[in-house]
Coordinates of C-alpha atoms in Angstrom, one line a residue:
Chain A
M158 CA -18.0 23.1 52.5
N159 CA -20.5 20.5 51.9
W160 CA -21.5 18.5 55.0
P161 CA -24.3 15.8 54.6
A162 CA -27.9 17.4 55.3
G163 CA -28.4 14.9 58.0
L164 CA -25.2 16.4 59.9
E165 CA -26.6 19.8 58.9
Q166 CA -30.0 19.3 60.9
A167 CA -27.9 17.7 63.7
L168 CA -25.7 20.1 64.9
P169 CA -26.1 24.0 65.5
E170 CA -24.6 26.9 63.1
W171 CA -21.7 28.1 65.3
A172 CA -20.7 24.3 65.8
L173 CA -20.9 23.8 61.9
T174 CA -18.9 26.5 61.6
T175 CA -15.8 25.0 64.3
L176 CA -16.5 21.9 62.6
T177 CA -15.7 23.6 59.2
S178 CA -12.4 25.8 60.2
L179 CA -10.9 22.3 62.0
V180 CA -10.6 19.9 59.3
Q181 CA -9.7 22.9 57.5
I182 CA -6.8 23.5 59.0
G183 CA -5.9 19.8 60.2
V184 CA -6.0 19.5 55.5
V185 CA -3.8 22.6 55.7
C186 CA -1.8 21.1 58.5
L187 CA -1.2 17.8 57.2
V188 CA -0.2 19.1 53.7
L189 CA 2.7 21.4 55.1
I190 CA 4.0 18.8 56.6
L191 CA 4.4 16.5 54.0
S192 CA 5.7 19.2 52.2
V193 CA 8.3 19.6 54.6
A194 CA 8.9 16.4 54.6
F195 CA 9.3 16.1 51.2
L196 CA 11.3 19.4 51.1
T197 CA 14.1 17.9 53.3
Y198 CA 14.0 15.0 50.5
F199 CA 14.6 18.1 46.8
E200 CA 17.2 20.0 49.3
R201 CA 18.7 16.7 49.7
K202 CA 18.5 15.6 45.8
V203 CA 18.5 19.3 44.4
I204 CA 21.8 19.8 46.3
G205 CA 22.7 16.4 45.2
F206 CA 23.1 16.8 42.0
M207 CA 24.2 21.0 42.3
Q208 CA 27.7 19.2 44.1
N209 CA 27.6 16.3 41.3
R210 CA 26.6 13.7 44.2
M211 CA 23.0 11.4 44.1
G212 CA 21.8 12.8 47.2
P213 CA 19.4 10.1 49.2
N214 CA 18.5 6.8 46.7
R215 CA 18.5 3.8 49.2
V216 CA 15.4 4.2 51.2
G217 CA 12.2 3.5 49.0
P218 CA 12.1 3.8 45.6
R219 CA 14.7 6.6 44.6
G220 CA 15.2 7.7 48.0
L221 CA 12.1 8.3 48.1
L222 CA 10.9 7.6 51.7
Q223 CA 13.9 8.3 53.1
P224 CA 11.9 11.8 55.5
F225 CA 10.0 9.2 56.8
A226 CA 13.5 7.0 58.1
D227 CA 14.7 10.3 59.2
V228 CA 11.3 11.2 60.7
I229 CA 11.5 7.7 62.4
K230 CA 15.4 7.7 63.4
L231 CA 14.5 11.7 65.3
L232 CA 12.1 9.8 67.2
M233 CA 13.2 7.2 68.2
K234 CA 16.4 10.0 69.9
E235 CA 16.6 10.7 74.0
V236 CA 15.3 13.8 74.6
I237 CA 18.2 15.4 76.5
V238 CA 17.3 18.2 79.0
P239 CA 20.6 19.9 80.2
S240 CA 21.1 19.5 83.7
S241 CA 21.0 23.4 84.5
A242 CA 18.7 24.3 81.7
N243 CA 15.3 26.5 82.6
R244 CA 12.8 23.3 81.6
F245 CA 9.8 24.8 80.8
L246 CA 11.4 27.3 78.3
F247 CA 13.5 24.6 76.9
V248 CA 10.7 22.7 75.7
I249 CA 8.5 25.5 74.7
A250 CA 10.8 27.4 72.9
P251 CA 10.7 24.6 69.5
V252 CA 6.5 24.7 69.8
L253 CA 7.1 29.0 69.3
S254 CA 9.0 28.9 66.8
I255 CA 6.6 25.9 64.3
A256 CA 3.6 27.4 65.9
P257 CA 3.3 31.3 64.1
A258 CA 4.9 29.2 60.5
L259 CA 1.5 27.2 60.7
A260 CA -0.8 29.9 62.0
A261 CA -0.4 32.7 59.5
W262 CA -1.5 30.3 56.4
A263 CA -4.9 30.8 57.9
V264 CA -5.2 34.1 56.1
M265 CA -3.1 31.9 52.7
P266 CA -5.3 32.1 50.2
L267 CA -4.9 29.1 48.4
F268 CA -7.3 29.0 45.4
P269 CA -10.2 31.0 44.1
G270 CA -12.2 31.1 46.6
F271 CA -10.5 29.3 50.2
V272 CA -9.0 30.8 52.5
I273 CA -9.8 29.4 55.8
A274 CA -10.0 33.2 57.2
D275 CA -10.7 35.5 55.4
I276 CA -10.0 38.8 57.4
D277 CA -9.3 42.3 56.2
A278 CA -6.1 43.2 58.4
A279 CA -4.4 39.6 56.4
L280 CA -0.7 41.1 55.8
L281 CA -0.7 43.0 58.8
Y282 CA -1.6 39.4 60.3
V283 CA 1.1 37.9 58.8
L284 CA 3.8 40.1 59.0
A285 CA 2.7 40.1 63.0
L286 CA 3.1 35.7 62.8
T287 CA 6.4 36.0 61.1
S288 CA 7.8 38.2 63.6
M289 CA 6.9 36.1 66.1
G290 CA 9.1 34.0 65.2
V291 CA 12.2 34.6 66.6
Y292 CA 10.8 34.2 70.2
G293 CA 11.7 30.4 68.9
V294 CA 15.4 31.0 68.4
I295 CA 15.8 33.3 70.8
L296 CA 14.3 31.4 73.9
A297 CA 16.0 28.3 73.1
G298 CA 19.4 30.0 73.1
W299 CA 18.7 32.0 76.8
A300 CA 17.4 28.8 77.9
S301 CA 19.7 26.1 76.9
N302 CA 22.2 28.5 79.5
S303 CA 24.8 27.4 76.7
K304 CA 27.4 30.0 75.7
Y305 CA 27.1 28.5 71.5
A306 CA 23.3 29.2 71.7
L307 CA 23.5 32.5 73.2
L308 CA 26.0 33.3 70.7
G309 CA 23.3 31.9 67.9
A310 CA 20.2 33.8 69.5
M311 CA 22.0 36.9 69.9
R312 CA 23.0 36.9 66.8
S313 CA 19.3 35.9 65.6
A314 CA 17.5 38.5 66.9
A315 CA 19.7 41.3 65.9
Q316 CA 19.6 39.3 61.9
I317 CA 15.3 39.9 62.4
I318 CA 14.9 42.4 63.9
A319 CA 17.1 44.3 61.2
Y320 CA 15.4 41.9 58.4
E321 CA 12.0 42.4 59.4
I322 CA 11.9 46.3 58.6
A323 CA 12.9 46.0 55.6
M324 CA 10.4 43.6 54.7
G325 CA 7.6 45.5 56.2
F326 CA 8.9 48.7 53.5
A327 CA 8.4 45.9 51.1
L328 CA 4.0 44.8 52.4
V329 CA 3.9 48.6 52.3
G330 CA 4.2 48.9 49.0
V331 CA 1.9 45.8 48.0
L332 CA -0.8 46.8 49.9
M333 CA -0.2 50.0 47.9
A334 CA -0.4 48.5 44.6
G335 CA -3.3 46.3 46.0
G336 CA -5.5 48.4 47.2
S337 CA -6.0 46.5 50.2
L338 CA -4.6 44.3 53.2
N339 CA -6.6 41.2 51.7
L340 CA -4.3 39.1 50.3
G341 CA -7.4 37.6 48.6
A342 CA -8.1 41.1 46.5
I343 CA -3.9 41.6 46.5
V344 CA -3.9 38.0 44.4
E345 CA -7.1 39.8 42.3
A346 CA -5.5 43.1 41.8
Q347 CA -2.8 40.9 40.0
A348 CA -5.4 38.9 37.5
G349 CA -4.5 39.2 34.0
G350 CA -1.2 36.8 33.4
P351 CA 2.2 38.1 34.5
L352 CA 3.0 41.6 32.8
S353 CA 0.3 42.7 35.6
W354 CA 1.6 40.7 38.5
F355 CA 3.0 43.4 40.9
W356 CA 7.0 41.5 40.3
L357 CA 7.7 43.8 37.6
P358 CA 6.9 47.4 38.8
L359 CA 7.7 46.4 42.2
F360 CA 10.9 44.4 41.0
P361 CA 13.4 46.5 43.9
L362 CA 10.6 45.2 46.7
F363 CA 10.1 41.7 45.4
I364 CA 13.9 41.4 45.0
V365 CA 14.0 42.4 48.7
Y366 CA 11.6 40.5 50.0
F367 CA 12.4 37.3 48.8
V368 CA 16.2 37.4 50.2
S369 CA 15.0 39.4 53.5
G370 CA 12.0 36.4 53.4
V371 CA 15.7 34.0 53.2
A372 CA 17.6 35.8 55.9
E373 CA 14.4 36.3 58.5
T374 CA 14.6 31.8 57.9
N375 CA 18.0 31.8 58.9
R376 CA 18.7 30.1 55.6
A377 CA 22.2 30.3 54.3
P378 CA 23.9 32.1 53.1
F379 CA 22.7 34.3 55.9
D380 CA 22.4 31.2 58.8
V381 CA 25.1 32.6 61.7
A382 CA 22.3 31.7 63.9
E383 CA 23.9 28.5 63.0
G384 CA 27.2 28.7 61.3
E385 CA 28.1 25.2 62.6
S386 CA 31.8 26.1 61.3
E387 CA 32.0 29.2 64.6
I388 CA 29.4 28.5 67.3
V389 CA 28.7 24.6 66.2
A390 CA 24.9 24.6 65.8
G391 CA 23.8 28.2 67.6
F392 CA 20.7 28.2 68.7
H393 CA 19.8 24.0 69.2
V394 CA 23.7 22.7 69.7
E395 CA 21.7 21.3 72.6
Y396 CA 18.6 19.8 71.2
S397 CA 18.1 16.7 70.3
G398 CA 15.2 14.3 69.0
V399 CA 11.8 15.3 68.9
A400 CA 12.7 18.4 70.4
F401 CA 15.3 18.9 66.7
A402 CA 13.1 17.2 64.7
V403 CA 9.9 20.2 65.9
F404 CA 12.8 23.1 65.0
F405 CA 14.1 21.5 61.8
L406 CA 10.3 20.7 61.2
A407 CA 10.0 25.1 61.8
E408 CA 13.0 26.3 59.4
Y409 CA 11.6 24.3 56.6
A410 CA 7.9 25.7 57.5
N411 CA 8.9 29.3 57.5
M412 CA 10.3 28.7 53.8
I413 CA 7.2 27.1 52.4
L414 CA 5.4 30.1 53.8
I415 CA 7.8 32.5 52.5
A416 CA 7.9 31.3 49.5
A417 CA 4.1 30.6 49.0
L418 CA 4.0 34.7 50.6
T419 CA 6.8 35.9 47.8
A420 CA 4.5 33.8 45.1
V421 CA 1.4 35.5 46.7
L422 CA 2.7 38.9 47.0
F423 CA 4.6 39.3 43.6
L424 CA 3.6 36.6 41.0
G425 CA 0.0 37.1 41.3
G426 CA -0.9 33.7 43.3
W427 CA -2.8 31.4 41.7
T428 CA -3.6 32.9 38.7
S429 CA -2.4 31.3 35.6
P430 CA 0.5 33.1 33.9
F431 CA -1.8 32.7 30.1
A432 CA -4.4 34.2 31.8
G433 CA -3.5 37.9 29.4
S434 CA -5.2 38.1 26.4
M435 CA -2.4 37.5 24.1
F436 CA -2.5 33.5 25.1
S437 CA -6.3 34.1 23.9
F438 CA -5.1 31.8 21.4
L439 CA -5.0 28.9 23.6
D440 CA -8.9 29.1 23.6
G441 CA -10.7 26.4 22.6
S442 CA -7.7 24.7 22.1
V443 CA -6.2 21.1 24.2
L444 CA -4.7 24.3 26.1
E445 CA -7.2 25.8 27.4
F446 CA -6.3 24.3 30.5
L447 CA -3.8 26.2 31.6
R448 CA -5.5 29.7 31.2
A449 CA -7.4 28.4 34.3
S450 CA -6.1 29.3 37.6
G451 CA -6.0 27.3 40.8
L452 CA -3.8 25.8 43.3
H453 CA -1.4 24.0 40.7
W454 CA 0.1 27.7 39.9
L455 CA 0.4 28.6 43.5
A456 CA 1.9 25.4 44.3
L457 CA 4.2 25.7 41.4
K458 CA 5.4 29.5 41.8
T459 CA 6.0 28.4 45.1
A460 CA 8.3 25.3 44.4
F461 CA 10.2 28.0 42.0
F462 CA 10.7 29.9 45.2
L463 CA 11.6 27.1 47.0
F464 CA 13.9 25.6 44.6
C465 CA 15.3 29.9 44.7
F466 CA 16.0 28.5 48.8
L467 CA 18.0 25.9 47.8
W468 CA 20.2 26.8 45.3
F469 CA 21.6 30.0 47.2
R470 CA 22.7 27.4 49.7
A471 CA 24.1 25.6 47.6
T472 CA 26.0 28.2 45.8
F473 CA 26.7 31.3 48.1
P474 CA 28.8 31.2 50.9
R475 CA 27.9 32.2 55.0
Y476 CA 28.0 36.0 54.7
R477 CA 30.1 37.7 57.3
Y478 CA 27.7 38.9 60.3
D479 CA 28.6 42.8 59.7
Q480 CA 27.6 42.2 55.9
I481 CA 24.4 41.1 57.5
M482 CA 24.0 44.1 58.9
R483 CA 25.2 46.6 56.5
L484 CA 22.8 45.1 53.7
G485 CA 19.7 44.9 55.9
W486 CA 20.6 48.8 57.1
K487 CA 22.3 50.9 54.8
V488 CA 20.8 49.1 51.4
F489 CA 17.4 47.2 51.7
I490 CA 16.2 49.6 53.8
P491 CA 17.0 53.1 51.8
V492 CA 15.5 50.9 48.5
T493 CA 12.7 50.2 50.1
I494 CA 12.2 53.7 50.9
V495 CA 13.3 54.9 47.3
W496 CA 10.7 52.8 45.8
I497 CA 7.7 54.0 48.2
F498 CA 8.5 56.9 46.7
V499 CA 8.8 56.2 43.2
E500 CA 5.5 53.9 43.9
G501 CA 3.6 56.9 45.1
V502 CA 5.0 59.5 41.9
M503 CA 3.8 55.8 39.5
V504 CA 0.1 56.5 41.1
V505 CA -0.7 59.5 41.3
L506 CA 0.7 60.3 37.4
G507 CA -1.6 57.4 36.5
V508 CA 1.0 54.8 35.8
G509 CA 1.1 50.8 36.3
P510 CA -1.4 47.9 36.3
W511 CA -2.9 49.3 39.3
S512 CA -4.8 52.4 37.7
S513 CA -6.7 49.9 34.5
Chain B
M226 CA -21.7 35.1 75.6
V227 CA -19.0 34.0 74.0
P228 CA -17.1 37.2 73.3
S229 CA -17.7 38.0 77.1
V230 CA -16.5 34.5 78.4
L231 CA -13.2 35.3 76.3
F232 CA -13.3 38.9 77.4
A233 CA -12.7 37.2 80.9
I234 CA -10.0 34.7 80.2
F235 CA -7.9 37.1 78.9
A236 CA -8.3 39.6 80.9
G237 CA -7.4 37.3 83.2
V238 CA -4.9 36.7 82.1
L239 CA -3.1 39.8 81.5
V240 CA -3.9 40.5 84.8
L241 CA -1.6 37.6 86.3
S242 CA 1.1 38.4 83.7
A243 CA 1.4 42.0 84.8
L244 CA 1.7 40.7 88.4
G245 CA 3.9 38.0 87.0
V246 CA 5.9 40.9 85.4
I247 CA 6.3 42.9 89.4
I248 CA 6.9 39.8 91.0
A249 CA 9.0 37.3 88.8
R250 CA 12.9 37.1 90.3
N251 CA 14.4 35.8 87.0
P252 CA 14.6 39.7 84.6
V253 CA 13.8 37.2 81.7
H254 CA 11.4 35.9 83.3
S255 CA 9.5 38.6 83.1
A256 CA 10.4 40.0 80.2
L257 CA 8.7 37.2 79.0
L258 CA 5.8 37.7 80.8
L259 CA 5.2 41.2 79.8
I260 CA 5.2 40.2 76.2
L261 CA 2.2 37.9 77.5
C262 CA 0.4 40.9 78.9
F263 CA 1.0 42.6 75.3
F264 CA -0.7 40.0 73.3
T265 CA -3.5 39.7 75.4
S266 CA -3.6 42.6 75.5
A267 CA -3.7 42.4 71.9
V268 CA -6.8 39.6 72.0
L269 CA -9.0 42.5 74.0
W270 CA -8.6 44.8 71.4
L271 CA -9.5 42.7 68.6
L272 CA -12.7 41.5 71.0
L273 CA -13.5 45.1 70.7
E274 CA -13.2 44.8 66.7
A275 CA -9.5 47.0 66.2
E276 CA -8.2 45.1 64.3
F277 CA -5.3 47.4 63.4
L278 CA -4.3 48.5 66.9
A279 CA -4.3 44.9 67.7
L280 CA -1.5 43.4 64.9
V281 CA 0.6 46.7 65.3
L282 CA 0.6 45.6 69.1
V283 CA 2.1 42.4 68.6
L284 CA 4.5 43.9 65.3
V285 CA 5.7 46.1 67.2
Y286 CA 6.4 45.5 70.7
V287 CA 6.1 42.3 70.4
G288 CA 7.6 41.7 67.8
A289 CA 10.9 44.5 67.4
V290 CA 10.8 46.0 70.9
M291 CA 10.7 42.8 73.7
V292 CA 13.2 41.2 71.6
L293 CA 15.5 44.0 72.0
F294 CA 14.4 43.7 74.8
L295 CA 15.6 40.2 76.3
F296 CA 18.2 41.0 73.6
V297 CA 19.9 44.1 76.4
I298 CA 18.4 41.6 79.5
M299 CA 20.6 38.8 78.3
M300 CA 23.9 40.2 76.8
L301 CA 24.1 42.4 80.6
D302 CA 24.7 40.3 84.0
V303 CA 22.2 41.8 85.8
N304 CA 22.5 41.3 89.3
V305 CA 19.5 40.8 90.9
T306 CA 20.5 40.8 94.8
R307 CA 22.1 44.2 94.6
M308 CA 18.8 45.9 92.8
R309 CA 16.8 44.0 95.6
E310 CA 19.5 46.3 98.4
G311 CA 17.8 48.9 98.5
F312 CA 14.1 47.7 99.3
T313 CA 13.4 48.6 102.1
R314 CA 14.2 52.1 102.2
Y315 CA 12.5 52.4 98.7
A316 CA 9.2 50.4 100.1
P317 CA 7.3 53.8 102.0
L318 CA 8.7 56.5 99.4
G319 CA 7.0 53.4 96.6
A320 CA 4.2 53.3 99.1
I321 CA 2.6 56.2 99.0
V322 CA 2.9 56.8 95.2
S323 CA 1.0 54.0 94.1
G324 CA -0.9 54.5 96.9
I325 CA -1.7 58.1 95.5
I326 CA -2.7 56.4 91.8
I327 CA -4.7 54.0 93.5
L328 CA -6.7 56.7 94.7
Q329 CA -6.4 59.0 91.9
L330 CA -8.0 56.5 89.3
A331 CA -10.6 55.1 92.4
G332 CA -11.5 58.9 92.4
A333 CA -11.7 58.9 88.1
I334 CA -13.5 55.6 88.0
W335 CA -16.5 56.1 91.0
L336 CA -17.2 60.0 92.2
R337 CA -17.5 60.5 88.6
S338 CA -19.7 57.9 87.5
G339 CA -22.4 60.9 86.5
L340 CA -21.0 59.3 82.3
P341 CA -23.9 56.8 81.1
A342 CA -22.6 53.2 82.0
A343 CA -20.8 51.5 79.0
E344 CA -23.6 49.6 76.4
P345 CA -22.9 46.5 74.7
L346 CA -21.0 47.1 70.9
T347 CA -22.8 46.6 68.7
P348 CA -21.1 44.0 65.8
R349 CA -20.1 46.3 62.6
E350 CA -21.6 44.9 59.3
A351 CA -19.1 42.5 57.2
G352 CA -17.2 44.5 55.3
H353 CA -15.8 47.4 57.9
S354 CA -12.4 48.0 57.6
N355 CA -11.2 49.3 61.3
T356 CA -7.5 50.1 59.5
R357 CA -9.0 52.3 56.6
E358 CA -11.7 54.1 58.7
L359 CA -8.1 54.9 61.3
G360 CA -6.0 55.9 58.0
A361 CA -8.8 58.3 57.1
V362 CA -8.4 59.8 60.2
L363 CA -5.0 60.2 60.4
Y364 CA -4.4 61.7 57.4
T365 CA -7.4 63.9 57.4
E366 CA -8.2 65.4 60.7
H367 CA -5.1 64.9 62.7
V368 CA -2.4 65.4 60.0
Y369 CA -0.7 68.1 62.3
A370 CA -0.4 65.5 64.6
F371 CA 0.9 62.8 63.0
E372 CA 4.0 64.7 61.3
L373 CA 4.3 66.2 64.0
A374 CA 5.1 62.3 66.0
A375 CA 7.0 61.1 62.2
F376 CA 9.3 64.4 62.4
I377 CA 9.6 63.9 66.6
L378 CA 10.9 59.8 66.4
L379 CA 12.4 61.1 62.8
L380 CA 14.5 63.6 65.7
A381 CA 15.0 60.5 67.9
I382 CA 16.9 58.2 65.6
I383 CA 18.9 61.2 63.8
A384 CA 19.6 62.0 68.0
A385 CA 20.5 57.8 69.2
I386 CA 22.9 57.2 65.9
M387 CA 24.7 61.0 67.1
L388 CA 25.2 59.7 70.1
T389 CA 26.9 56.1 69.4
L390 CA 28.7 57.4 66.6
R391 CA 32.1 57.8 68.0
Q392 CA 34.6 57.7 66.1
R393 CA 37.7 56.5 68.8
P394 CA 41.5 56.4 67.4
G395 CA 44.0 54.0 66.1
L396 CA 40.3 51.4 65.8
K397 CA 41.1 49.1 63.1
V398 CA 37.2 49.6 60.9
Q399 CA 37.0 47.2 57.8
D400 CA 35.6 49.7 55.0
V401 CA 32.7 47.6 53.7
S402 CA 32.1 49.4 51.2
A403 CA 35.8 49.4 49.7
Q404 CA 35.7 45.3 49.9
V405 CA 32.3 45.1 48.2
K406 CA 33.5 47.3 45.3
V407 CA 36.7 44.8 44.9
Q408 CA 38.0 43.4 41.1
R409 CA 39.2 40.1 40.6
K410 CA 41.8 42.7 39.0
D411 CA 42.1 44.7 42.5
R412 CA 43.6 41.3 43.8
V413 CA 44.9 37.8 41.2
R414 CA 47.4 39.2 38.6
L415 CA 47.2 36.3 35.9
V416 CA 51.2 36.0 34.7
K417 CA 51.7 34.2 32.0
M418 CA 55.1 33.0 31.0
D419 CA 57.2 29.8 29.4
A420 CA 57.3 26.8 31.4
E421 CA 60.9 26.4 33.2
K422 CA 63.0 23.8 31.3
D423 CA 66.0 21.6 32.8
S424 CA 69.2 22.4 31.6

C-alpha cells in the first residue's frame, strides 16, 4: 500500500507495517460483514423464488435494506443469560465461533499479488482455524446448561470431527497437485483456463471438500446441530439479541469462507475462465477484459458456491444422524484415500495439468 | 526484543493455564485450560519458526483430540467429590513422585550445565520452508521410523474398532446400504384402474 510521503517519513518501518496490516484487515472484515448481511437477503430471496414466494420486499427498494432492519432488531433485543449458565463461557462462545471465520481470511489470495499475510503454510493455517470453529458450538451448548443445547453441541462435535478428516484428505490432494502449501502458489499452479483448474483432475476431492464444507458449517441438509424440529434450535437455543446475531454472523461468514476456499483450491481463485489459449481470439476485441484475472472472478466463483449452499438448503431434507456419520466415515474418507493414491500414480506417470 | 516479549507473555500464559488444568474444580474448565496450553505452546513454536509443528499441534490436539475429550467429559457425569475422597491418602505418594521428578529435572538442567548456553536464534531467510525441510528428512533419513509409527497407529485403529465392534443379539439395526439402494419400484406400485361408477 502507498502511504502519503509525509507519513512514510514520520513513522518508523514497523509502525507503517502495522498500520498497513490494520487497514487491510479492517477493509477485508468490513467487506466480509457487509457480504454476510446481503447473503442473508440473497438467501431469503433465492429460497423464496425456489418456493414460489416473493421473499422480503418491504424494507427499502426491493427489500434491499432488510438485512439492516434485521440487525437493528437484534441489537435492540435484550441479551438474556440463563440463571444457572456459566456466564463467562456463555458470553465468549459466540466470539470463539466468529473469530476463526474472520481470521482465516488473512491468508486468502484475493487478487494477483494481494494477500494480507503471505505465509508458507497457509493451507495448514486454514485447516487449523476451521477446526477451531467447533469450540464456539460446543461451549455454547455446554455453557447454556440446557439439555437441548447440549444435545446440539454433542451432535455438532461428532459431525465436525468426522468431516474434518475427509476435508483434510481432500486438502492433501490439492497440496500434491499444487506443490505448495501457500494458497497464492496453488492459485498460480492452476493458471490457464478451466481445464487446468484442479476441479477436473481432483473431481472426487472437489465434491468431497465442498460437501464436507457444507457439513462443517452446520448448514442444511447437515444442520442436525440446530435441528429445529427435534431439539428446538440446538446449541443456540438459549441465546438472544446480539449474542445470537454473532452466531448468525459466524455461520454465514463460515459459508463465505468455505465457498471462497473451494473457489481458490479447485476453481483457480482469481484466474479468469477465459485465460486459456483457446480463448486467445478474444485478444484485441471488446471482450479482452474477460481474460484478465482479478478479484471479480474470485467473487463470482464464491457467489456460485454460496448459491449452491442455498440451493442445497431449499432442495434436500435433513439427513438422519446415523446417515451423516456413515457418509462421513464410510464414504468420503475412503473416496479421498483412493483418489490420493490415483493422484500419486498420475503424478508419477506425468498425467495431469501439474506436469506441464 | 519483540520476540522475547512475546515469548514472556505466552510462556507466562502457558504456565498459568497449566497450573489451572490441575487446580480447576470443574473438569470442563480443566479441559478448556488444557486447550489454552496447547494453543500457547503452538505460539511458542511459531516464535521458533517451526510453523509446521505449531499448526499441526493446533490442528490435531486443539481441533480434534480435545474436542473428543470435551465430548466425553460433557457426556459423563463426573462426580468430583468422589474423585477427591482419596486425596489425603494418596497425597504423600504423589508428593514423593513429583519431588523425584523435580530433582531429576534440576539435575538434568543444573548439574550437567557443561553444555554451551543457547545462542540467540538467527532468523531464517524469507523463502525458508519448515514444512518442506521436515518432509525431506522424514521421508529419507527417518523413513523406517516413520513407517513403523504409521503401522503402530494403524494397528491401534484396528484394535480400537475391534474392541467396540460387538454384536448384541436381539438388536434392531438398520441396514443403511439397503436403505440407500432402495428404488422407487420397491416402495410404490402404481395401479391403473378404471374409475368406479355408481350403478
